[in-house]
Amino acid sequence: MSTHSHIPITIWSTSDLHGFRCTPGHHPLMSDLNRMHALARMIEARRRELGRSFFWFDNGDAYQGAPLADYIMSDLRNGEARLHPMTEWFRQSGCDAFVPGNHEFNYGQHTALRLAEQFPAPWLSANIVLEDTNEPLFGTPYRIWTTEEGARIALLGLTTSYIPAWEQPAHIEGLRFLSAVETAKRYIPLLREEQKADVVIVSYHGGFEADPDSGTATEPFTGENEGYRLCTELNGIDVLLTGHQHRQIEGVRIGHTPVLQPGSHGSNVAEAKLLLQQADSGRWTVASVSTRLIPVDSTEPASAPEWLRPYEADITSRLNRPLGRIIGDMRIRNPKEARRVKHPFVQWLNEAQMEAAGVDVSLTALMDDHAPGFGPVVTDRDIAANYPYPNTLAVLRLNGRQVKEALERSACYFTINNKGELAVSDEFQSPKPQPYNYDMWEGITYTLDISRPLGERVTELLYRGQPLSLEQELDVVMNHYRANGGGGYDMFIGAPVVKHIHREVIELLAEALYAKPEWHARLTENWRVIGQRGKEYI
């Protein structure tokens, strides 16, 4: 068999842009305009250089995570007729296809469908289907391009099937989330045999449930991440593009399949360079694939382009709205320390949730390591900086056994390192940091002794000054992600739901602040984390 010619193909993939959220203090919108524009310039330059042999796909979770994105999502959900700024950015940058992630459903499937209708390219997700017809929610599950030389390039879109474990039921009513692996087993032969695809790229908003090098399981199998199985149980995937876990993966193969993941927030582009060769039969095959990550240099200052300025003025006005004053100190100077020793800001969060729900027990988390707490004057900007997720609240009726199991799960967040110091366990740092999965409670008294074995760390558990029995029931308010068992809190699954509060936590927090002119920072020391020989880690 002789070779007639070769075609170079370049694939770029982005993922988990999250509205290009950046750490507080960088930009009044808390969206990294420098990174947005730097990435757009890179894409434009590569497309100009390579023409029709260049493809750029985004792998989802683009529309949630920064106020610039989140406020407009709320407006769209409420029926406003406007174009989302991320959609305009994708249009101006020339995106070829989009694979929705789990966060695209945070504002309901109808909002997601509106975004898909306005998008400049197809939304592809083969495994999100309508319950009654089994047809893909967003229409076509794949897209095929034909090069000038006649090579057929197929892209199959897949999304993590674990969305029902996190999302509000009303947001995904009438939908089924099928296994990515089982769906790919159906579509890849179809693409190869019926559609005569020469190249099959899979873009999967999901990650790896096992170490890519060793195959050792890195998490209990839930279906959230199926990337390793996609590579080991299927033939016919030329490149697997992944996301969701915010990892940076390049130059890696699982079996014969090259895999990539570009990190998050536009920090990198994942690049796959394929060389196709034509055989006597006329069909094209992949002769070689090389992969790498390309850092996005965002050091050059950028100002908002003309199309973004109306959004910028609107969001800035909202973010600068003063809500209340704090008497005392609610600033968080060390978020990691605020998880070891109770902080007044954490207490305030829990008390605001209890007030909104009308219960006397609550749990919450510091959502990331950039949470700044509150200064003397609190604005909507401060709430967004501390609470970046569009969660709502639910009240579950839990028994003492479930409360204790949940505290034991939170206690897994800590370990004692070889220096005898309290540290964050690997489970909550890999494949990405998960500070949002460590809960702190109000309304009960408890002690976590990290020197004890896992599952035996709750050494004190009281309610209203008395030991909490395993059968005693409490009504506990928490965000809906946790109420659905998200973060490994399986003990909450199936617990009776006393009530749902169908308004976002950030709205409830703003209302709480606005309800009275001043708030006094206070601290009730109802929990502690201790280590070896009973010493507190302070």
Coordinates of C-alpha atoms in Angstrom, one line a residue:
M1 CA 0.0 0.0 0.0
S2 CA 1.6 3.3 -1.1
T3 CA 1.1 6.7 0.3
H4 CA -0.3 9.4 -2.0
S5 CA -0.1 12.5 0.2
H6 CA -0.2 13.9 3.7
I7 CA -2.4 16.4 5.5
P8 CA -1.5 18.2 8.7
I9 CA -4.5 18.9 11.0
T10 CA -4.3 21.0 14.2
I11 CA -6.9 20.7 16.9
W12 CA -7.2 23.2 19.8
S13 CA -9.3 22.6 22.8
T14 CA -10.3 24.9 25.7
S15 CA -12.3 23.8 28.8
D16 CA -13.7 25.1 32.1
L17 CA -13.3 28.8 31.2
H18 CA -15.9 29.6 33.9
G19 CA -16.5 33.1 32.5
F20 CA -12.7 33.6 32.8
R21 CA -13.1 34.1 36.5
C22 CA -10.0 35.5 38.2
T23 CA -9.1 36.0 41.8
P24 CA -10.7 39.0 43.6
G25 CA -9.0 42.3 43.2
H26 CA -7.8 41.9 39.6
H27 CA -10.7 43.5 37.7
P28 CA -13.9 45.1 38.7
L29 CA -15.9 42.4 36.9
M30 CA -13.7 39.6 38.4
S31 CA -13.4 38.4 34.8
D32 CA -9.9 38.2 33.4
L33 CA -10.2 40.4 30.3
N34 CA -6.5 40.1 29.6
R35 CA -6.8 36.4 29.4
M36 CA -10.0 36.5 27.3
H37 CA -8.3 38.8 24.8
A38 CA -5.0 37.0 24.8
L39 CA -6.7 33.7 24.0
A40 CA -8.8 35.3 21.3
R41 CA -5.6 36.7 19.7
M42 CA -3.9 33.3 19.8
I43 CA -6.9 31.6 18.1
E44 CA -7.2 34.2 15.5
A45 CA -3.4 34.0 14.7
R46 CA -3.5 30.2 14.4
R47 CA -6.5 30.2 12.2
R48 CA -5.0 32.8 9.9
E49 CA -1.8 30.7 9.7
L50 CA -3.5 27.3 9.2
G51 CA -6.8 28.1 7.5
R52 CA -9.2 25.1 7.1
S53 CA -6.8 22.6 8.7
F54 CA -7.3 24.3 12.1
F55 CA -10.2 23.5 14.4
W56 CA -11.1 24.9 17.8
F57 CA -13.5 23.2 20.2
D58 CA -14.6 24.3 23.7
N59 CA -15.3 21.5 26.2
G60 CA -17.8 23.2 28.5
D61 CA -18.3 24.9 31.8
A62 CA -17.9 28.3 30.1
Y63 CA -21.0 30.1 31.3
Q64 CA -20.7 30.0 35.1
G65 CA -18.1 31.2 37.5
A66 CA -17.7 34.9 37.3
P67 CA -20.2 37.7 37.9
L68 CA -19.9 38.8 34.3
A69 CA -21.3 35.4 33.3
D70 CA -23.5 34.6 36.3
Y71 CA -25.6 37.8 36.3
I72 CA -26.4 37.5 32.6
M73 CA -27.3 33.8 33.1
S74 CA -29.8 34.9 35.8
D75 CA -31.2 37.5 33.4
L76 CA -31.6 35.0 30.6
R77 CA -33.3 32.5 33.0
N78 CA -35.8 35.3 33.9
G79 CA -36.7 35.9 30.3
E80 CA -34.5 38.8 29.3
A81 CA -33.7 38.9 25.6
R82 CA -30.0 39.5 25.4
L83 CA -26.9 37.8 24.1
H84 CA -24.6 36.4 26.7
P85 CA -21.1 38.0 26.6
M86 CA -19.4 34.6 26.5
T87 CA -21.5 33.7 23.5
E88 CA -20.3 36.9 21.8
W89 CA -16.7 36.0 22.7
F90 CA -17.1 32.6 21.2
R91 CA -18.6 34.1 18.0
Q92 CA -15.8 36.7 17.7
S93 CA -13.2 34.1 18.3
G94 CA -14.6 31.6 15.8
C95 CA -15.5 28.5 17.9
D96 CA -16.1 25.4 15.7
A97 CA -18.1 23.3 18.3
F98 CA -19.1 23.4 21.9
V99 CA -19.6 20.5 24.3
P100 CA -21.8 21.6 27.3
G101 CA -20.5 20.9 30.8
N102 CA -22.4 20.3 34.0
H103 CA -22.4 24.0 34.9
E104 CA -24.3 24.9 31.7
F105 CA -27.4 23.4 33.5
N106 CA -27.1 25.6 36.7
Y107 CA -29.8 27.9 35.4
G108 CA -32.1 25.3 34.0
Q109 CA -32.2 23.4 30.7
H110 CA -34.4 26.0 29.1
T111 CA -31.6 28.6 29.6
A112 CA -29.1 26.1 28.3
L113 CA -31.2 25.6 25.2
R114 CA -31.4 29.4 24.6
L115 CA -27.7 29.6 24.8
A116 CA -27.4 26.7 22.3
E117 CA -29.7 28.5 19.9
Q118 CA -27.7 31.7 20.0
F119 CA -24.3 29.9 19.8
P120 CA -22.3 30.4 16.5
A121 CA -21.6 26.6 16.3
P122 CA -23.4 23.4 17.3
W123 CA -23.7 22.2 20.9
L124 CA -22.7 18.5 20.9
S125 CA -23.6 16.0 23.6
A126 CA -24.6 12.5 22.6
N127 CA -25.3 11.2 26.0
I128 CA -27.8 13.9 27.3
V129 CA -31.1 12.7 25.8
L130 CA -34.8 13.4 26.1
E131 CA -36.5 10.9 28.4
D132 CA -39.5 10.3 26.1
T133 CA -37.7 10.0 22.7
N134 CA -34.1 9.1 23.7
E135 CA -32.9 11.8 21.2
P136 CA -30.0 14.2 22.1
L137 CA -31.3 17.3 23.8
F138 CA -29.2 19.6 21.7
G139 CA -29.9 17.9 18.4
T140 CA -27.0 16.4 16.5
P141 CA -24.5 14.7 18.8
Y142 CA -21.6 15.0 16.5
R143 CA -20.2 17.1 13.6
I144 CA -18.2 16.2 10.6
W145 CA -15.9 18.4 8.5
T146 CA -14.5 17.5 5.1
T147 CA -11.1 18.9 4.2
E148 CA -10.2 20.2 0.8
E149 CA -8.4 16.9 0.2
G150 CA -11.5 14.9 1.1
A151 CA -10.5 13.7 4.6
R152 CA -13.5 13.5 6.9
I153 CA -12.9 14.8 10.5
A154 CA -15.6 13.8 13.1
L155 CA -16.1 15.3 16.5
L156 CA -18.3 13.4 19.1
G157 CA -19.4 15.4 22.1
L158 CA -20.0 13.8 25.6
T159 CA -20.8 15.2 29.0
T160 CA -20.3 13.8 32.5
S161 CA -23.3 11.7 33.3
Y162 CA -23.2 12.6 37.0
I163 CA -25.1 15.8 36.6
P164 CA -28.3 14.5 38.4
A165 CA -26.2 14.0 41.6
W166 CA -25.5 17.8 41.7
E167 CA -28.3 19.6 39.8
Q168 CA -31.7 20.7 41.0
P169 CA -34.3 18.2 39.7
A170 CA -36.4 20.9 38.1
H171 CA -33.4 22.0 36.0
I172 CA -33.1 18.6 34.3
E173 CA -36.6 17.3 34.3
G174 CA -37.4 15.1 31.4
L175 CA -33.7 14.3 30.7
R176 CA -31.5 11.2 30.9
F177 CA -27.8 11.3 31.3
L178 CA -26.3 8.2 29.8
S179 CA -23.0 6.7 30.4
A180 CA -20.3 8.4 28.3
V181 CA -18.7 5.0 27.6
E182 CA -21.8 3.2 26.5
T183 CA -22.9 6.1 24.3
A184 CA -19.4 6.2 22.7
K185 CA -19.7 2.5 22.0
R186 CA -22.8 3.2 20.0
Y187 CA -21.6 6.3 18.1
I188 CA -18.0 5.6 17.2
P189 CA -18.8 2.6 15.0
L190 CA -21.5 4.7 13.4
L191 CA -19.0 7.5 12.7
R192 CA -16.5 5.1 11.3
E193 CA -18.7 2.8 9.2
E194 CA -21.8 4.7 8.2
Q195 CA -20.4 8.3 8.2
K196 CA -17.1 7.2 6.8
A197 CA -15.1 9.3 9.2
D198 CA -11.4 9.1 8.7
V199 CA -10.6 10.8 12.0
V200 CA -12.7 10.6 15.2
I201 CA -12.0 13.1 17.9
V202 CA -14.0 12.8 21.2
S203 CA -14.5 15.9 23.3
Y204 CA -15.7 14.8 26.7
H205 CA -16.6 17.2 29.6
G206 CA -15.4 14.7 32.1
G207 CA -12.0 13.5 33.4
F208 CA -10.2 10.3 34.5
E209 CA -11.4 7.9 37.1
A210 CA -8.0 6.2 37.1
D211 CA -4.4 7.3 36.9
P212 CA -3.6 7.7 33.2
D213 CA -0.2 6.1 33.6
S214 CA -0.9 3.2 36.0
G215 CA -4.6 2.6 35.6
T216 CA -5.0 2.6 39.4
A217 CA -8.4 3.9 40.5
T218 CA -8.2 7.4 41.8
E219 CA -11.8 7.7 43.0
P220 CA -14.8 5.5 43.7
F221 CA -16.5 4.8 40.4
T222 CA -19.7 6.9 40.1
G223 CA -19.8 7.6 36.4
E224 CA -18.7 11.2 37.0
N225 CA -15.4 10.6 35.2
E226 CA -15.1 7.8 32.5
G227 CA -12.0 9.0 30.6
Y228 CA -9.9 6.0 31.4
R229 CA -12.6 3.5 30.3
L230 CA -13.2 5.5 27.1
C231 CA -9.6 4.8 26.2
T232 CA -9.4 1.2 27.4
E233 CA -12.8 -0.2 26.4
L234 CA -13.1 1.4 22.9
N235 CA -11.2 1.3 19.7
G236 CA -11.4 4.1 17.1
I237 CA -10.8 7.3 19.2
D238 CA -7.9 9.2 17.6
V239 CA -7.7 11.9 20.3
L240 CA -9.6 12.3 23.6
L241 CA -10.1 15.9 24.7
T242 CA -11.2 16.1 28.4
G243 CA -12.0 18.7 31.0
H244 CA -14.1 19.0 34.2
Q245 CA -11.3 18.2 36.6
H246 CA -9.2 21.3 35.9
R247 CA -6.1 19.3 35.3
Q248 CA -3.2 20.0 33.0
I249 CA -2.5 16.8 30.9
E250 CA -0.3 16.7 27.8
G251 CA 1.9 14.2 26.1
V252 CA 0.0 11.3 27.6
R253 CA -1.5 8.2 26.0
I254 CA -3.8 5.7 27.6
G255 CA -3.2 2.6 25.5
H256 CA -3.0 3.9 22.0
T257 CA -5.2 7.0 22.6
P258 CA -3.6 10.4 23.1
V259 CA -5.4 12.4 25.9
L260 CA -5.4 16.1 26.7
Q261 CA -6.8 18.4 29.4
P262 CA -6.0 22.1 29.4
G263 CA -6.6 23.2 33.0
S264 CA -9.1 25.9 33.7
H265 CA -10.0 29.6 33.3
G266 CA -8.2 29.9 30.0
S267 CA -4.7 29.2 31.5
N268 CA -3.8 26.9 28.6
V269 CA -4.9 25.6 25.2
A270 CA -4.7 21.9 24.6
E271 CA -3.2 21.2 21.1
A272 CA -3.3 18.0 19.1
K273 CA -1.3 17.9 15.8
L274 CA -2.3 15.1 13.5
L275 CA -0.7 14.0 10.4
L276 CA -3.0 12.2 8.0
Q277 CA -1.9 10.0 5.2
Q278 CA -3.9 8.7 2.2
A279 CA -3.7 5.1 1.1
D280 CA -4.4 3.4 -2.3
S281 CA -8.0 2.9 -1.2
G282 CA -8.5 6.7 -1.0
R283 CA -9.2 6.6 2.7
W284 CA -7.2 8.7 5.1
T285 CA -5.6 7.4 8.3
V286 CA -3.8 9.0 11.2
A287 CA -0.1 8.5 10.7
S288 CA 1.0 10.4 13.9
V289 CA -0.3 12.5 16.7
S290 CA 1.6 14.9 19.0
T291 CA 0.0 16.7 21.9
R292 CA 1.0 19.6 24.1
L293 CA -0.4 22.5 26.3
I294 CA 0.2 26.0 25.2
P295 CA 0.2 28.6 28.0
V296 CA -1.9 31.7 27.4
D297 CA 0.2 34.8 28.1
S298 CA -2.1 37.4 29.6
T299 CA 0.5 39.8 30.8
E300 CA -0.4 42.4 28.2
P301 CA -3.1 44.8 29.6
A302 CA -6.4 44.8 27.8
S303 CA -9.4 47.1 27.9
A304 CA -13.0 46.0 27.3
P305 CA -13.9 45.9 23.6
E306 CA -16.8 47.9 22.4
W307 CA -19.3 45.0 22.4
L308 CA -18.5 44.2 26.1
R309 CA -18.8 47.7 27.5
P310 CA -22.6 47.8 28.0
Y311 CA -22.3 44.5 30.0
E312 CA -19.4 45.9 31.9
A313 CA -21.3 49.1 32.9
D314 CA -24.4 47.0 34.0
I315 CA -22.4 44.5 36.0
T316 CA -20.2 47.0 37.7
S317 CA -23.3 49.0 38.8
R318 CA -24.7 45.8 40.3
L319 CA -21.5 44.7 42.0
N320 CA -20.9 48.1 43.6
R321 CA -24.3 48.2 45.3
P322 CA -23.7 48.6 49.1
L323 CA -25.6 46.1 51.2
G324 CA -24.5 46.6 54.8
R325 CA -21.8 47.5 57.3
I326 CA -19.7 45.1 59.4
I327 CA -18.7 46.1 62.9
G328 CA -15.7 44.1 63.9
D329 CA -13.5 41.9 61.7
M330 CA -14.9 39.4 59.1
R331 CA -12.0 39.4 56.8
I332 CA -10.4 36.1 55.9
R333 CA -6.7 36.4 55.8
N334 CA -5.9 32.7 55.6
P335 CA -8.7 30.6 54.2
K336 CA -6.9 27.3 55.1
E337 CA -6.7 28.5 58.7
A338 CA -10.4 29.4 58.7
R339 CA -11.2 25.7 58.1
R340 CA -9.1 24.7 61.1
V341 CA -10.3 27.3 63.5
K342 CA -13.8 28.7 63.4
H343 CA -14.0 32.1 61.8
P344 CA -16.7 34.8 62.3
F345 CA -17.5 34.9 58.5
V346 CA -18.2 31.2 58.5
Q347 CA -20.6 31.6 61.4
W348 CA -22.3 34.5 59.6
L349 CA -22.8 32.3 56.5
N350 CA -24.4 29.6 58.5
E351 CA -26.6 32.0 60.5
A352 CA -27.8 33.6 57.3
Q353 CA -28.8 30.2 55.9
M354 CA -30.6 29.3 59.2
E355 CA -32.5 32.5 59.1
A356 CA -33.6 32.0 55.5
A357 CA -34.6 28.4 56.2
G358 CA -36.2 28.8 59.6
V359 CA -34.1 26.1 61.2
D360 CA -31.4 26.0 63.9
V361 CA -28.7 23.8 62.3
S362 CA -26.7 24.6 59.2
L363 CA -23.6 23.6 57.3
T364 CA -21.5 25.5 54.8
A365 CA -18.1 25.6 53.3
L366 CA -15.5 28.2 52.2
M367 CA -15.9 27.7 48.5
D368 CA -12.3 28.4 47.5
D369 CA -8.9 29.6 48.7
H370 CA -9.5 33.1 47.5
A371 CA -12.6 33.8 49.7
P372 CA -11.9 37.2 51.2
G373 CA -14.6 37.4 53.8
F374 CA -16.2 40.8 54.5
G375 CA -14.6 44.2 55.0
P376 CA -16.3 47.2 56.8
V377 CA -18.7 47.9 53.8
V378 CA -20.2 44.9 52.0
T379 CA -21.3 45.0 48.4
D380 CA -22.6 42.5 45.9
R381 CA -19.1 42.2 44.7
D382 CA -18.0 40.8 48.1
I383 CA -20.8 38.2 48.1
A384 CA -19.8 37.1 44.6
A385 CA -16.1 36.9 45.6
N386 CA -17.0 34.6 48.5
Y387 CA -19.8 32.5 46.9
P388 CA -19.1 31.8 43.3
Y389 CA -21.7 29.1 42.7
P390 CA -25.4 29.5 41.8
N391 CA -26.5 27.2 44.6
T392 CA -30.0 27.1 46.2
L393 CA -30.8 25.8 49.7
A394 CA -32.5 22.7 50.9
V395 CA -33.5 21.5 54.3
L396 CA -33.0 17.8 55.0
R397 CA -34.3 15.8 58.0
L398 CA -31.2 13.9 59.2
N399 CA -30.8 11.5 62.1
G400 CA -27.8 11.5 64.4
R401 CA -26.1 8.7 62.5
Q402 CA -26.2 10.7 59.3
V403 CA -24.9 13.8 61.0
K404 CA -22.0 11.9 62.5
E405 CA -21.2 10.2 59.1
A406 CA -21.2 13.7 57.4
L407 CA -18.8 15.0 60.1
E408 CA -16.6 12.0 59.5
R409 CA -16.5 12.8 55.8
S410 CA -15.5 16.4 56.5
A411 CA -12.8 15.1 58.9
C412 CA -11.2 13.2 56.0
Y413 CA -10.2 16.7 54.7
F414 CA -7.3 16.7 57.1
T415 CA -4.3 14.6 57.7
I416 CA -1.2 14.8 59.9
N417 CA 1.9 14.9 57.7
N418 CA 5.3 13.5 58.5
K419 CA 6.3 16.6 60.4
G420 CA 3.3 16.2 62.8
E421 CA 1.5 19.1 61.2
L422 CA -2.1 19.4 60.2
A423 CA -2.4 19.3 56.4
V424 CA -5.0 18.8 53.7
S425 CA -5.3 15.2 52.6
D426 CA -4.5 14.1 49.0
E427 CA -8.1 13.1 48.4
F428 CA -9.2 16.7 48.6
Q429 CA -6.3 18.0 46.5
S430 CA -6.2 15.6 43.6
P431 CA -7.1 15.7 40.8
K432 CA -8.1 19.3 41.8
P433 CA -8.5 21.2 45.1
Q434 CA -11.9 20.6 46.7
P435 CA -12.1 23.0 49.6
Y436 CA -15.9 23.3 48.9
N437 CA -16.2 19.7 50.1
Y438 CA -15.2 20.5 53.7
D439 CA -18.2 21.5 55.8
M440 CA -18.4 23.5 59.0
W441 CA -21.6 23.3 61.1
E442 CA -23.6 25.7 63.2
G443 CA -26.2 24.6 65.8
I444 CA -24.3 21.6 67.0
T445 CA -21.2 21.2 69.0
Y446 CA -18.5 18.8 67.8
T447 CA -14.8 17.9 68.0
L448 CA -12.8 16.3 65.2
D449 CA -9.6 14.5 66.3
I450 CA -7.4 14.1 63.3
S451 CA -4.9 11.8 65.1
R452 CA -7.6 9.1 65.1
P453 CA -8.3 6.7 62.3
L454 CA -10.7 7.7 59.5
G455 CA -14.2 7.0 60.5
E456 CA -13.4 7.4 64.2
R457 CA -12.6 11.1 64.3
V458 CA -15.8 12.6 65.8
T459 CA -15.1 12.5 69.5
E460 CA -17.8 14.9 70.6
L461 CA -21.2 15.5 69.2
L462 CA -23.8 17.5 71.1
Y463 CA -27.1 19.2 70.3
R464 CA -28.4 21.9 72.7
G465 CA -25.8 20.8 75.2
Q466 CA -26.8 17.1 75.2
P467 CA -25.2 14.2 73.3
L468 CA -26.9 13.7 69.9
S469 CA -28.2 10.1 69.8
L470 CA -28.0 8.2 66.5
E471 CA -31.8 8.1 66.2
Q472 CA -32.5 11.8 67.0
E473 CA -33.7 13.9 64.1
L474 CA -32.6 17.4 63.1
D475 CA -33.6 19.7 60.3
V476 CA -30.4 20.9 58.6
V477 CA -30.1 23.5 55.9
M478 CA -27.4 23.2 53.3
N479 CA -26.9 24.0 49.6
H480 CA -28.6 21.8 47.0
Y481 CA -25.2 20.3 45.8
R482 CA -24.6 18.9 49.2
A483 CA -28.2 17.9 49.8
N484 CA -27.9 15.7 46.6
G485 CA -24.9 14.0 48.1
G486 CA -22.3 15.9 46.1
G487 CA -18.7 15.8 47.3
G488 CA -18.9 12.3 48.7
Y489 CA -21.8 12.9 51.1
D490 CA -23.7 9.8 50.2
M491 CA -25.3 9.7 53.6
F492 CA -27.6 12.6 52.5
I493 CA -29.0 10.7 49.5
G494 CA -32.6 9.7 50.2
A495 CA -33.0 11.8 53.3
P496 CA -36.4 13.4 53.7
V497 CA -36.5 16.9 52.1
V498 CA -38.3 19.3 54.4
K499 CA -38.2 22.2 52.0
H500 CA -36.5 23.7 49.0
I501 CA -35.7 27.4 48.9
H502 CA -35.7 28.0 45.1
R503 CA -33.6 31.2 45.2
E504 CA -29.9 31.5 44.9
V505 CA -27.7 31.7 48.0
I506 CA -26.1 34.9 46.8
E507 CA -29.6 36.5 46.6
L508 CA -30.4 35.3 50.1
L509 CA -27.1 36.6 51.5
A510 CA -27.6 40.0 49.9
E511 CA -31.1 40.2 51.4
A512 CA -29.8 39.2 54.9
L513 CA -27.2 42.0 54.7
Y514 CA -29.7 44.6 53.4
A515 CA -32.2 43.7 56.1
K516 CA -30.4 45.7 58.8
P517 CA -27.8 48.5 58.5
E518 CA -25.1 46.9 60.7
W519 CA -23.8 43.5 61.5
H520 CA -21.5 42.7 64.4
A521 CA -18.9 40.1 63.9
R522 CA -19.2 37.4 66.6
L523 CA -17.9 34.0 67.3
T524 CA -19.5 31.1 69.1
E525 CA -16.9 28.3 69.4
N526 CA -19.1 25.3 68.8
W527 CA -16.5 23.2 67.0
R528 CA -12.8 22.4 67.1
V529 CA -10.2 20.4 65.2
I530 CA -7.5 18.8 67.3
G531 CA -4.5 16.6 66.6
Q532 CA -1.9 14.6 68.4
R533 CA -2.0 14.6 72.2
G534 CA -5.2 16.7 72.1
K535 CA -3.4 19.8 70.9
E536 CA -5.5 22.2 68.9
Y537 CA -4.1 23.3 65.5
I538 CA -4.3 27.1 65.6

